[in-house]
mmCIF file with all atom_site columns, C-alpha atoms in Angstrom:
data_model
loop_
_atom_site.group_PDB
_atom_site.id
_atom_site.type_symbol
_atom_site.label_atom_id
_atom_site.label_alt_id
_atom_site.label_comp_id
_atom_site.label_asym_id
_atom_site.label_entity_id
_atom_site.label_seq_id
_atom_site.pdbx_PDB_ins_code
_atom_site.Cartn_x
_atom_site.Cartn_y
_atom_site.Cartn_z
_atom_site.occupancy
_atom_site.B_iso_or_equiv
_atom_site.pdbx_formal_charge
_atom_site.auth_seq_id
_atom_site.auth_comp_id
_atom_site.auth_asym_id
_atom_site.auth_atom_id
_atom_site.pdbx_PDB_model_num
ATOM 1   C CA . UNK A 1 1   ? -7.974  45.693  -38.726 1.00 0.00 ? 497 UNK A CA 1
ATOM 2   C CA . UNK A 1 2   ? -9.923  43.022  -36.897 1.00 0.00 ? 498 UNK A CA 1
ATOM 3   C CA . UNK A 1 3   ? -9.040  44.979  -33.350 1.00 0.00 ? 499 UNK A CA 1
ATOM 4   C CA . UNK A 1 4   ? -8.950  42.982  -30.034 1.00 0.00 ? 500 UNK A CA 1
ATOM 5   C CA . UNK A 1 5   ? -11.423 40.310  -29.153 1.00 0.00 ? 501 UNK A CA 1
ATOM 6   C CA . UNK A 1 6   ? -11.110 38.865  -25.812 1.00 0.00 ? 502 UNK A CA 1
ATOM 7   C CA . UNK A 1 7   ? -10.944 35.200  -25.325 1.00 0.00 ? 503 UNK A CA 1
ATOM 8   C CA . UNK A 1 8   ? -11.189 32.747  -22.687 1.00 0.00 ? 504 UNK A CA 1
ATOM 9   C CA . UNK A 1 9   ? -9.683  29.692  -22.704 1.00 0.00 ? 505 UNK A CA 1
ATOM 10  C CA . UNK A 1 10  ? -11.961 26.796  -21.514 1.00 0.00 ? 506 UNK A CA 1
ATOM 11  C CA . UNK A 1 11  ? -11.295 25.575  -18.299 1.00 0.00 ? 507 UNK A CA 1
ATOM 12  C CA . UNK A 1 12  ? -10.379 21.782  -19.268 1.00 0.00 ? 508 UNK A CA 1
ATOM 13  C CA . UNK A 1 13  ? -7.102  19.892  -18.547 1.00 0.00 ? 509 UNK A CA 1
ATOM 14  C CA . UNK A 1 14  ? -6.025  18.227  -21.786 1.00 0.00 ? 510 UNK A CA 1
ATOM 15  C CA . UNK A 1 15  ? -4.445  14.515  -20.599 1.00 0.00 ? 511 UNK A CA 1
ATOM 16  C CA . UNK A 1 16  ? -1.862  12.586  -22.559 1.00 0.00 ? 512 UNK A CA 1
ATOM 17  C CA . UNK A 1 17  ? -0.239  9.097   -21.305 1.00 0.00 ? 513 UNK A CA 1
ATOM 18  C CA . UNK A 1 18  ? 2.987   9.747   -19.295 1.00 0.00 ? 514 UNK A CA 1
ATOM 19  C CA . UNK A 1 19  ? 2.588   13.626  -19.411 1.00 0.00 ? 515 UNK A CA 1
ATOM 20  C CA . UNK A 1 20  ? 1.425   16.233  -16.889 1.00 0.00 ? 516 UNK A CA 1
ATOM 21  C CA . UNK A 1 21  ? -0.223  19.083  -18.972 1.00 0.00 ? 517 UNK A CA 1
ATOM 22  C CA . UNK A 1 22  ? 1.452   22.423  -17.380 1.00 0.00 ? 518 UNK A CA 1
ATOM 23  C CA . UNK A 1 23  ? -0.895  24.746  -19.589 1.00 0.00 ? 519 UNK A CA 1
ATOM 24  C CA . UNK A 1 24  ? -0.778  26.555  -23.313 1.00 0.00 ? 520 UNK A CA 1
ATOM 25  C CA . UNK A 1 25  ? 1.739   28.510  -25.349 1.00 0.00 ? 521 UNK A CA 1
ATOM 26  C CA . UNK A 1 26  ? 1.796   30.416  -28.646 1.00 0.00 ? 522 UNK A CA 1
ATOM 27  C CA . UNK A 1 27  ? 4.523   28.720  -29.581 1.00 0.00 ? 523 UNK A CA 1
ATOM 28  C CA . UNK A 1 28  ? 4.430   25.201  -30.683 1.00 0.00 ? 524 UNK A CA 1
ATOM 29  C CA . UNK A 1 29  ? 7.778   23.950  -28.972 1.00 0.00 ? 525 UNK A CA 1
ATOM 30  C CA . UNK A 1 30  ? 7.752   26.253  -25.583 1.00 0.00 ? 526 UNK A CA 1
ATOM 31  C CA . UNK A 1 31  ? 8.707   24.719  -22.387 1.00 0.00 ? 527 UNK A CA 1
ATOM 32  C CA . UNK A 1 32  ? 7.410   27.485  -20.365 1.00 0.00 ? 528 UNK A CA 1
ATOM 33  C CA . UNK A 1 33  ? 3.348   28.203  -20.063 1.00 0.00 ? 529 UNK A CA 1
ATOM 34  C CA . UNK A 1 34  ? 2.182   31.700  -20.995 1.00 0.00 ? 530 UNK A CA 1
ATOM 35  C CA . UNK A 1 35  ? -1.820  30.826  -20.154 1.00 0.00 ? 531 UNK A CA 1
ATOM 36  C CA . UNK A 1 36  ? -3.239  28.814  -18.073 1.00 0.00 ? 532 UNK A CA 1
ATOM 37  C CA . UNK A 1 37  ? -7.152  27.257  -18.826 1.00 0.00 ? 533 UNK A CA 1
ATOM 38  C CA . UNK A 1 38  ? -9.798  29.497  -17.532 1.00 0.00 ? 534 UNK A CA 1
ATOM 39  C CA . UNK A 1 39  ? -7.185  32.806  -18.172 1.00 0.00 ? 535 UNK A CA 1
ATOM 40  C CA . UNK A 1 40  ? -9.062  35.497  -20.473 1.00 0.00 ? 536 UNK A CA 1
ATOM 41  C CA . UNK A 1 41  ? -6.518  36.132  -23.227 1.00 0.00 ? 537 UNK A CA 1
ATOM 42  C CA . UNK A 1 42  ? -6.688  39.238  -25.782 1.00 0.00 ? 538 UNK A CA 1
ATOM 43  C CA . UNK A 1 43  ? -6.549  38.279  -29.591 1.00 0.00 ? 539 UNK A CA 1
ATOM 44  C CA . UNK A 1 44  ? -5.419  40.837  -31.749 1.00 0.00 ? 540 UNK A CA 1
ATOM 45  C CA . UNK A 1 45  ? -5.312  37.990  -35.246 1.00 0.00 ? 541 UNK A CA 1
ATOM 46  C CA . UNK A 1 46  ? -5.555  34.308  -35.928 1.00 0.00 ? 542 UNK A CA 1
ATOM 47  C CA . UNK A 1 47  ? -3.966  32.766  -32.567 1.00 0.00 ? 543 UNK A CA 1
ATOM 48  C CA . UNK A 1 48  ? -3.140  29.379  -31.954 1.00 0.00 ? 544 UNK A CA 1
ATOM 49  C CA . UNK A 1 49  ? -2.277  27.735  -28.359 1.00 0.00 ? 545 UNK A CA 1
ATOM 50  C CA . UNK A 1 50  ? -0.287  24.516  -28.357 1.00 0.00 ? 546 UNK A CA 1
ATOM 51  C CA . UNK A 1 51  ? -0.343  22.390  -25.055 1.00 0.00 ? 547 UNK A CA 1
ATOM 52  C CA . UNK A 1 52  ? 3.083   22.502  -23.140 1.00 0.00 ? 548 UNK A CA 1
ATOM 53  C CA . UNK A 1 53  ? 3.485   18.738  -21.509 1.00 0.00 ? 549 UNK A CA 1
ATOM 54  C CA . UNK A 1 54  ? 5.919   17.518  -18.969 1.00 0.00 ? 550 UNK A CA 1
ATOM 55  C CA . UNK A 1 55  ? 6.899   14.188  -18.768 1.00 0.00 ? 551 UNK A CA 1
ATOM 56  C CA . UNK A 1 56  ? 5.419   13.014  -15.611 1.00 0.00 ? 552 UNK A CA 1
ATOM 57  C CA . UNK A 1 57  ? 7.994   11.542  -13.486 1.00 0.00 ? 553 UNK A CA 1
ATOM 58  C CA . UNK A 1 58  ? 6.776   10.447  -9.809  1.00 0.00 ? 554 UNK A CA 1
ATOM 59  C CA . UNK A 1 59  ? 6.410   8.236   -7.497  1.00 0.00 ? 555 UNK A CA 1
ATOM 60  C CA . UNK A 1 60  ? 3.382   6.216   -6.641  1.00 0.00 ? 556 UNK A CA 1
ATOM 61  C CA . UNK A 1 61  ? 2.635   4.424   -3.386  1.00 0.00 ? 557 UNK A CA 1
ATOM 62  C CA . UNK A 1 62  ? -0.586  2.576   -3.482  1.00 0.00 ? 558 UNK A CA 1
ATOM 63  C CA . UNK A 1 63  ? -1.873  1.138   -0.405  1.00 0.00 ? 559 UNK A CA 1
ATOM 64  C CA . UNK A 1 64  ? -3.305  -1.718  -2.440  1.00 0.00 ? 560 UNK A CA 1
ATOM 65  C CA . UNK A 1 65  ? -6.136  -2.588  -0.033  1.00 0.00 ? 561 UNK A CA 1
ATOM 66  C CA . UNK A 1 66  ? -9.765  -1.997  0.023   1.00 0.00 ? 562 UNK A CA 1
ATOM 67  C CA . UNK A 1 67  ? -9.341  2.322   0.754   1.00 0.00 ? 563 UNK A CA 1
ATOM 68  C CA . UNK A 1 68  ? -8.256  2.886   -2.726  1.00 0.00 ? 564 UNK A CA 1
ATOM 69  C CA . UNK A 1 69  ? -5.316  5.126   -1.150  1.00 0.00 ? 565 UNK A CA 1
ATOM 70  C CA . UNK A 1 70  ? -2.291  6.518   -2.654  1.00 0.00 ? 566 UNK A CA 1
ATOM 71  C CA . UNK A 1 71  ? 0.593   8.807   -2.061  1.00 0.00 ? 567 UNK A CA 1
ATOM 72  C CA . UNK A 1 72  ? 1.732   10.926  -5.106  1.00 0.00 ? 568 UNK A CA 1
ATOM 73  C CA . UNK A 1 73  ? 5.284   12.794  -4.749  1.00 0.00 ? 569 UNK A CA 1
ATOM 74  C CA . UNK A 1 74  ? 5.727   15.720  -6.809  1.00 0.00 ? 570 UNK A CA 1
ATOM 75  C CA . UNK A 1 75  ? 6.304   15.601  -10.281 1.00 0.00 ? 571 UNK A CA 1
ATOM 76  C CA . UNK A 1 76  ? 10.768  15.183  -10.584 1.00 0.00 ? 572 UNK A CA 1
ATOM 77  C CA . UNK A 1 77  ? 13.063  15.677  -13.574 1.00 0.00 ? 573 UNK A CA 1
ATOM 78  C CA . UNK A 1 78  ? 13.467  11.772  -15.089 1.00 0.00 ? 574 UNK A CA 1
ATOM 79  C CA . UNK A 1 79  ? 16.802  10.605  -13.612 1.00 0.00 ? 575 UNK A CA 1
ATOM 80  C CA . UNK A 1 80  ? 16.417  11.859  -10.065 1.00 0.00 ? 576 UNK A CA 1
ATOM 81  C CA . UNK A 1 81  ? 16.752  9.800   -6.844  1.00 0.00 ? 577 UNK A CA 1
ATOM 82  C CA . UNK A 1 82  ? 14.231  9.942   -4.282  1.00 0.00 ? 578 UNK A CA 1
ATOM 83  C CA . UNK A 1 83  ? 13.989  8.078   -0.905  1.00 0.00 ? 579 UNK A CA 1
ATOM 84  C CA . UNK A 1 84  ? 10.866  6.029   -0.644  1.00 0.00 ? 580 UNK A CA 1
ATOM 85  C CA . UNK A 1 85  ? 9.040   8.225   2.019   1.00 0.00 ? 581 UNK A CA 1
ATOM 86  C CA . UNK A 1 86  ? 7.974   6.086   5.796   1.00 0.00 ? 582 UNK A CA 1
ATOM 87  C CA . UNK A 1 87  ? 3.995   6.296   5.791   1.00 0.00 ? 583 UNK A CA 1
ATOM 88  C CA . UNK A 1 88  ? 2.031   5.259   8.598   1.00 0.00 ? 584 UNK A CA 1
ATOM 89  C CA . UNK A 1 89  ? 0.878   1.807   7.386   1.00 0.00 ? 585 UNK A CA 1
ATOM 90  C CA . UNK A 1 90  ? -1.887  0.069   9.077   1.00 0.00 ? 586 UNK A CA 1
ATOM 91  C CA . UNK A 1 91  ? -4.372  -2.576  7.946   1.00 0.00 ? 587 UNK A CA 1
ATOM 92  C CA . UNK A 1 92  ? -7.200  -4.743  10.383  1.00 0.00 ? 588 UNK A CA 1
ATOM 93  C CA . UNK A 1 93  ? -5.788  -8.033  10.576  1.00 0.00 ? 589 UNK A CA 1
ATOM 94  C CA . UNK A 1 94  ? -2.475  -7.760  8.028   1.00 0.00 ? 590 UNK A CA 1
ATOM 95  C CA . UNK A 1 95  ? 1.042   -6.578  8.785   1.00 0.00 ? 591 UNK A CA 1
ATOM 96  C CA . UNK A 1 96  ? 3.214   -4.075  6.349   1.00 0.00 ? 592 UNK A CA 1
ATOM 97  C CA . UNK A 1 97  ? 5.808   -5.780  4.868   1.00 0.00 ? 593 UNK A CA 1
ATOM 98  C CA . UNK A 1 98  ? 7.034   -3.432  2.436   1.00 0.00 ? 594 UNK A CA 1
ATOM 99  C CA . UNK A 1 99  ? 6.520   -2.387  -1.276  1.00 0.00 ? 595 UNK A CA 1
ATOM 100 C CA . UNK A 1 100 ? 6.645   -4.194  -4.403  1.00 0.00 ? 596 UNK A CA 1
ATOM 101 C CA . UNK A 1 101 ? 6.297   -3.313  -8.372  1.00 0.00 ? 597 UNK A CA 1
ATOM 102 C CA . UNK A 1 102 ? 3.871   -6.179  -8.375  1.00 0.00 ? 598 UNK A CA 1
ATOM 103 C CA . UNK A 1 103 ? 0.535   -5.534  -7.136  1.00 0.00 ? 599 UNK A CA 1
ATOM 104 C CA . UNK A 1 104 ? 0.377   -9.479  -5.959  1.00 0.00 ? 600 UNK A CA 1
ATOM 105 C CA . UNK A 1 105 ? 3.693   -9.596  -4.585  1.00 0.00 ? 601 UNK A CA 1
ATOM 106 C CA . UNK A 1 106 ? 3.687   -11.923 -1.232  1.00 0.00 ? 602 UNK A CA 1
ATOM 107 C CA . UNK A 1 107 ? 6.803   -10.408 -0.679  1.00 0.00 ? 603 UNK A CA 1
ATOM 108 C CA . UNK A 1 108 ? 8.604   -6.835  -0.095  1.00 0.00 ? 604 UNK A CA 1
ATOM 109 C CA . UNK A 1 109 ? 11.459  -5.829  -2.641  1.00 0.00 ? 605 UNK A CA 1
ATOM 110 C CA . UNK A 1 110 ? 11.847  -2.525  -0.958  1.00 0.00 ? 606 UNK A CA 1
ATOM 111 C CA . UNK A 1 111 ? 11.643  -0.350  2.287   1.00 0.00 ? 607 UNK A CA 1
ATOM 112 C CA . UNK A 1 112 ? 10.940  3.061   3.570   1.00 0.00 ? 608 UNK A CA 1
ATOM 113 C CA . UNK A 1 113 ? 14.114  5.209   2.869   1.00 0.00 ? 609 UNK A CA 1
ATOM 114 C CA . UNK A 1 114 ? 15.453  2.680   -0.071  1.00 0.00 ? 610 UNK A CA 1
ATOM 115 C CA . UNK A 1 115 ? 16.560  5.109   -2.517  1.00 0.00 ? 611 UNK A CA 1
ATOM 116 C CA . UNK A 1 116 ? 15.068  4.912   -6.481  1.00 0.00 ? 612 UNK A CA 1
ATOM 117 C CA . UNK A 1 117 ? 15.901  6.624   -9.504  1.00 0.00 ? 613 UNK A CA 1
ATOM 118 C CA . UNK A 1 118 ? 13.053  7.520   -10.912 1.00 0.00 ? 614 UNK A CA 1
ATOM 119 C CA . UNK A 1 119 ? 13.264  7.428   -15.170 1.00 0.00 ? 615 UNK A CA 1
ATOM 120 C CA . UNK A 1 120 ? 9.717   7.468   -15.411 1.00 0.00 ? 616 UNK A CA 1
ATOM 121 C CA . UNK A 1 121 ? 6.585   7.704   -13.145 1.00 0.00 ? 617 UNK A CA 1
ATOM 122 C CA . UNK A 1 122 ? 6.722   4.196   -10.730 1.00 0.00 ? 618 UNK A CA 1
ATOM 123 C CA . UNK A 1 123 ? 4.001   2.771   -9.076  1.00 0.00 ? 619 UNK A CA 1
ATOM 124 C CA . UNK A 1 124 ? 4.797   0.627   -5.973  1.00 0.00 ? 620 UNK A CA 1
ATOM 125 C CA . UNK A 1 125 ? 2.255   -1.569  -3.770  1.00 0.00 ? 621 UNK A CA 1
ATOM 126 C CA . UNK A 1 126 ? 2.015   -2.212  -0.285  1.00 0.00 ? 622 UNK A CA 1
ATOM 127 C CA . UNK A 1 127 ? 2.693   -5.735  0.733   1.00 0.00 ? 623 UNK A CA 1
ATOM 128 C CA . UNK A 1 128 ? 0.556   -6.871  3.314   1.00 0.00 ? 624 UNK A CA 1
ATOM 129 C CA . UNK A 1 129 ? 0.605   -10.214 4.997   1.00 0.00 ? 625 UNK A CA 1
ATOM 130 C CA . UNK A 1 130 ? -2.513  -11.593 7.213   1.00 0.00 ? 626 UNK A CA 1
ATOM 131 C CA . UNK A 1 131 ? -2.060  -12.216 10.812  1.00 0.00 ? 627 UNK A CA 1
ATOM 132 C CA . UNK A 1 132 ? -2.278  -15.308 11.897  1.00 0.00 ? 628 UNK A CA 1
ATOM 133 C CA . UNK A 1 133 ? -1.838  -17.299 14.768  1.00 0.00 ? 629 UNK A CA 1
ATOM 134 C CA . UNK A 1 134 ? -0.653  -20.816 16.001  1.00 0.00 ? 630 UNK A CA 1
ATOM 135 C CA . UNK A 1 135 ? -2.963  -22.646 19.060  1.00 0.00 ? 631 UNK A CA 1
ATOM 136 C CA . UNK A 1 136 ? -0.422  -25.878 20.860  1.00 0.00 ? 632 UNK A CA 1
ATOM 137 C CA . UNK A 1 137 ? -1.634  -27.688 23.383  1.00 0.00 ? 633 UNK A CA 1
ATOM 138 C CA . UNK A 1 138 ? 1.658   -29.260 25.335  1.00 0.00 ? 634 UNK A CA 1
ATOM 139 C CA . UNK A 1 139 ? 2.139   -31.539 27.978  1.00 0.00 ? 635 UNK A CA 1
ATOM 140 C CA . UNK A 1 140 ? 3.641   -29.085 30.097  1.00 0.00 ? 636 UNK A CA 1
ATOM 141 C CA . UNK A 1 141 ? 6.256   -31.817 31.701  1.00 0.00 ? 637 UNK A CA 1
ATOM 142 C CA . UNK A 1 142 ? 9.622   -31.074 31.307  1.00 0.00 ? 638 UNK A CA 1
ATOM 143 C CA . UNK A 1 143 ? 12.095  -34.327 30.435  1.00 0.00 ? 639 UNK A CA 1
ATOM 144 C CA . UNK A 1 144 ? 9.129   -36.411 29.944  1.00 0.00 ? 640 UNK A CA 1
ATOM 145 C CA . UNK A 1 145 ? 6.465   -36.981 27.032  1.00 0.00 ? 641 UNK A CA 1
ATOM 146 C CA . UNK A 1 146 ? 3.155   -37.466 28.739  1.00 0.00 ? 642 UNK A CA 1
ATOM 147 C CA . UNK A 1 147 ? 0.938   -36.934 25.283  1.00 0.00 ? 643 UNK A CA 1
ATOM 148 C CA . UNK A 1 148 ? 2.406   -35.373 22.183  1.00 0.00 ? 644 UNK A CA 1
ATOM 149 C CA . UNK A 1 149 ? 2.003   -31.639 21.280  1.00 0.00 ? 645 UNK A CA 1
ATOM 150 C CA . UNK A 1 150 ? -0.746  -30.620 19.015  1.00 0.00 ? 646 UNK A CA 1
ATOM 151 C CA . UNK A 1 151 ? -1.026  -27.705 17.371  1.00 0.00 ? 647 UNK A CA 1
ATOM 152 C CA . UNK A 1 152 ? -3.086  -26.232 14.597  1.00 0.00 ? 648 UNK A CA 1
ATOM 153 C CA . UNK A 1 153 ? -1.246  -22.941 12.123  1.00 0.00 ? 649 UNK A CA 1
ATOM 154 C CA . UNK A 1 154 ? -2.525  -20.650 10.333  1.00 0.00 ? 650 UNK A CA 1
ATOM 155 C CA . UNK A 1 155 ? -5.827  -19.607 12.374  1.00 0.00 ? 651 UNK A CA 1
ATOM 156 C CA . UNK A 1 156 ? -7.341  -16.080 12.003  1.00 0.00 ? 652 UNK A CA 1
ATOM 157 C CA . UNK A 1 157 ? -8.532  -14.066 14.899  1.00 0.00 ? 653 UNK A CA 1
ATOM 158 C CA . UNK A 1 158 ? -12.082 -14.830 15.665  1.00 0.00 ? 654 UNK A CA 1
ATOM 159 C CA . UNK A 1 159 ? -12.362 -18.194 14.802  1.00 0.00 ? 655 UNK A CA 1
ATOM 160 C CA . UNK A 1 160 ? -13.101 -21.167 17.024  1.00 0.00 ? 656 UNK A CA 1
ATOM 161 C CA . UNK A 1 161 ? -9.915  -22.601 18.983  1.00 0.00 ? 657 UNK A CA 1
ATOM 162 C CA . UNK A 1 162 ? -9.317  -25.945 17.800  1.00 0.00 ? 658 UNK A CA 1
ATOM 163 C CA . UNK A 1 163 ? -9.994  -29.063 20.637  1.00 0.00 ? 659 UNK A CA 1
ATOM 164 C CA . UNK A 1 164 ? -7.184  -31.007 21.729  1.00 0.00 ? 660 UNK A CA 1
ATOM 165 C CA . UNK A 1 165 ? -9.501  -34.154 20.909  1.00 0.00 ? 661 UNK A CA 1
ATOM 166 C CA . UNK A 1 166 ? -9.786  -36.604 23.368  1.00 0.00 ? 662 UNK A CA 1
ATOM 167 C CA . UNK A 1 167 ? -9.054  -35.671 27.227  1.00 0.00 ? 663 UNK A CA 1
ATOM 168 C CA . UNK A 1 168 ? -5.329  -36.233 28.215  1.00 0.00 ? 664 UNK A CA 1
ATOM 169 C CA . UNK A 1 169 ? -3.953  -38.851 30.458  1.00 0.00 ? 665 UNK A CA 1
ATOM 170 C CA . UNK A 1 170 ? -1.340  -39.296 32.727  1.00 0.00 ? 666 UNK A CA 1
ATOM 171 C CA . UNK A 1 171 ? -0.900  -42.694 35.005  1.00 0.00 ? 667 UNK A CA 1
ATOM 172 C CA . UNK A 1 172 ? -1.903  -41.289 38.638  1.00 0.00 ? 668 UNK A CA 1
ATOM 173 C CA . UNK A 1 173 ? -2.939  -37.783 37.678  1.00 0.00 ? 669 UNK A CA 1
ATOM 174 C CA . UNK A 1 174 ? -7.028  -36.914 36.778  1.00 0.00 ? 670 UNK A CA 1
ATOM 175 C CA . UNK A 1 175 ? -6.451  -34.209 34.237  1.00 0.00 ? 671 UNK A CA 1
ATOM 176 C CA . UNK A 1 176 ? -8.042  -30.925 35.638  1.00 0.00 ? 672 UNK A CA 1
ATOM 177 C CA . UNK A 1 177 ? -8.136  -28.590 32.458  1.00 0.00 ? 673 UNK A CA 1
ATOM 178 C CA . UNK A 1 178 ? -5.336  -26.533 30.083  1.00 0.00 ? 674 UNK A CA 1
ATOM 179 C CA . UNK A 1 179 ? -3.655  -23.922 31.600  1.00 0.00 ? 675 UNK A CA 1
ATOM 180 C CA . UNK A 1 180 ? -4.280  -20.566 30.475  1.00 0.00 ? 676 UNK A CA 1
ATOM 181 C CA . UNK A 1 181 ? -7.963  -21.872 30.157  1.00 0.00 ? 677 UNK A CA 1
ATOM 182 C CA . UNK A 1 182 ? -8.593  -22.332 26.596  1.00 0.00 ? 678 UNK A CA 1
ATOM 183 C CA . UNK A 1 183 ? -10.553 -19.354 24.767  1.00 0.00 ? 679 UNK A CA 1
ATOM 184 C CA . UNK A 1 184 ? -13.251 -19.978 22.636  1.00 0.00 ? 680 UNK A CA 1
ATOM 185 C CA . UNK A 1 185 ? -12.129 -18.314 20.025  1.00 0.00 ? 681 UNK A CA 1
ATOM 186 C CA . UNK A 1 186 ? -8.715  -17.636 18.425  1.00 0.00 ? 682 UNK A CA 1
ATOM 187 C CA . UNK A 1 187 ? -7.653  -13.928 19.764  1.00 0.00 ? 683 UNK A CA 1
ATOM 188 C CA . UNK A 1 188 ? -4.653  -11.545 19.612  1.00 0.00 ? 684 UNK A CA 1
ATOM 189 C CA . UNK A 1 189 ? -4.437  -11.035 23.204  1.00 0.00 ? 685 UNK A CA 1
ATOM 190 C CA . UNK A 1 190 ? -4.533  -14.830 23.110  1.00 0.00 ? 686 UNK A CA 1
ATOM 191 C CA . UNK A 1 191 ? -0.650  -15.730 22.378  1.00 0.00 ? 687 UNK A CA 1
ATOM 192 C CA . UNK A 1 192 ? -0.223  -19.062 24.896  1.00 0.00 ? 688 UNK A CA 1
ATOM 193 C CA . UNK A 1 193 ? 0.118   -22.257 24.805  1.00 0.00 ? 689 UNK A CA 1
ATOM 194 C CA . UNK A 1 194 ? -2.099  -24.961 26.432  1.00 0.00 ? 690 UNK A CA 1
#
């Protein structure tokens, strides 16, 4: 006979689209993993191992910003309902809306603890929206229009508060300044209106 010859099974995780690879059988349609890679099997004759896959079935939740971040559950039997897990979202300058399928998505189509069935592995994608911030400068007279308002949307923290234009008047007032005093630049703290 050929006796035993000890063999050890490279240490490299085979990868096929939509599967998780659990590890290697002698038996072409197992379900359950007898080795693993790097085990050291014995071989008594001609042996052949046959990869045992998984569908993969999880949820993704991509932070879709610059970090690259992602949260993986565990891998689920396809048909199983999961609650969409509340993460600690945080982003300079943007505010967490919600997820979406759609990586560009300006809007959420679900929240944290939304329930999905999972049939396959789904990837959803943060939805972030950028902070920003309105500057009016208002009479301040109630029952009376001394100038009209003026305003200017849409400005992002750190950029220079727009001017009223042209100083305000008033028929027997000297105009003294906008109260707050104006910043110089657009701020978060800053939320008032001249």
């Amino acid at each position: 006979g050929v006796g035993e010859v000890y063999f050890q099974i490279p240490n490299i995780i085979p990868t096929k689209a939509g599967y998780e690879f659990k590890g290697w059988s002698e038996d072409s349609s197992a379900s359950a993993v007898n080795h693993n890679p790097g085990d050291t099997i014995t071989v008594t004759s001609e042996t052949t191992l046959y990869a045992v896959w998984e569908v993969e079935c999880r949820l993704i939740l991509d932070y879709n910003d610059e970090t690259g971040r992602q949260w993986k559950s565990e891998n689920v039997t396809p048909g199983t309902d999961m609650n969409i897990p509340e993460l600690e979202m945080s982003r300079s300058g943007y505010k967490f809306l919600g997820w979406n399928a759609d990586k560009s998505a300006s809007s959420a189509e679900r929240q944290a603890g939304e329930q999905i069935k999972l049939t396959r592995t789904e990837t959803l994608y943060a939805v972030w929206k950028e902070i920003t911030y309105t500057v009016n400068y208002t009479d301040g007279v109630e029952g009376e229009t001394v100038f009209p308002d003026r305003g200017s949307e849409g400005l992002k923290p750190g950029v220079a508060t727009p001017e009223y234009g042209e100083i305000p008047t008033r028929a027997g007032y000297i105009f003294m300044g906008w109260a707050p005093e104006v910043n110089q630049v657009v701020s978060p703290e800053d939320v008032n209106s001249y």
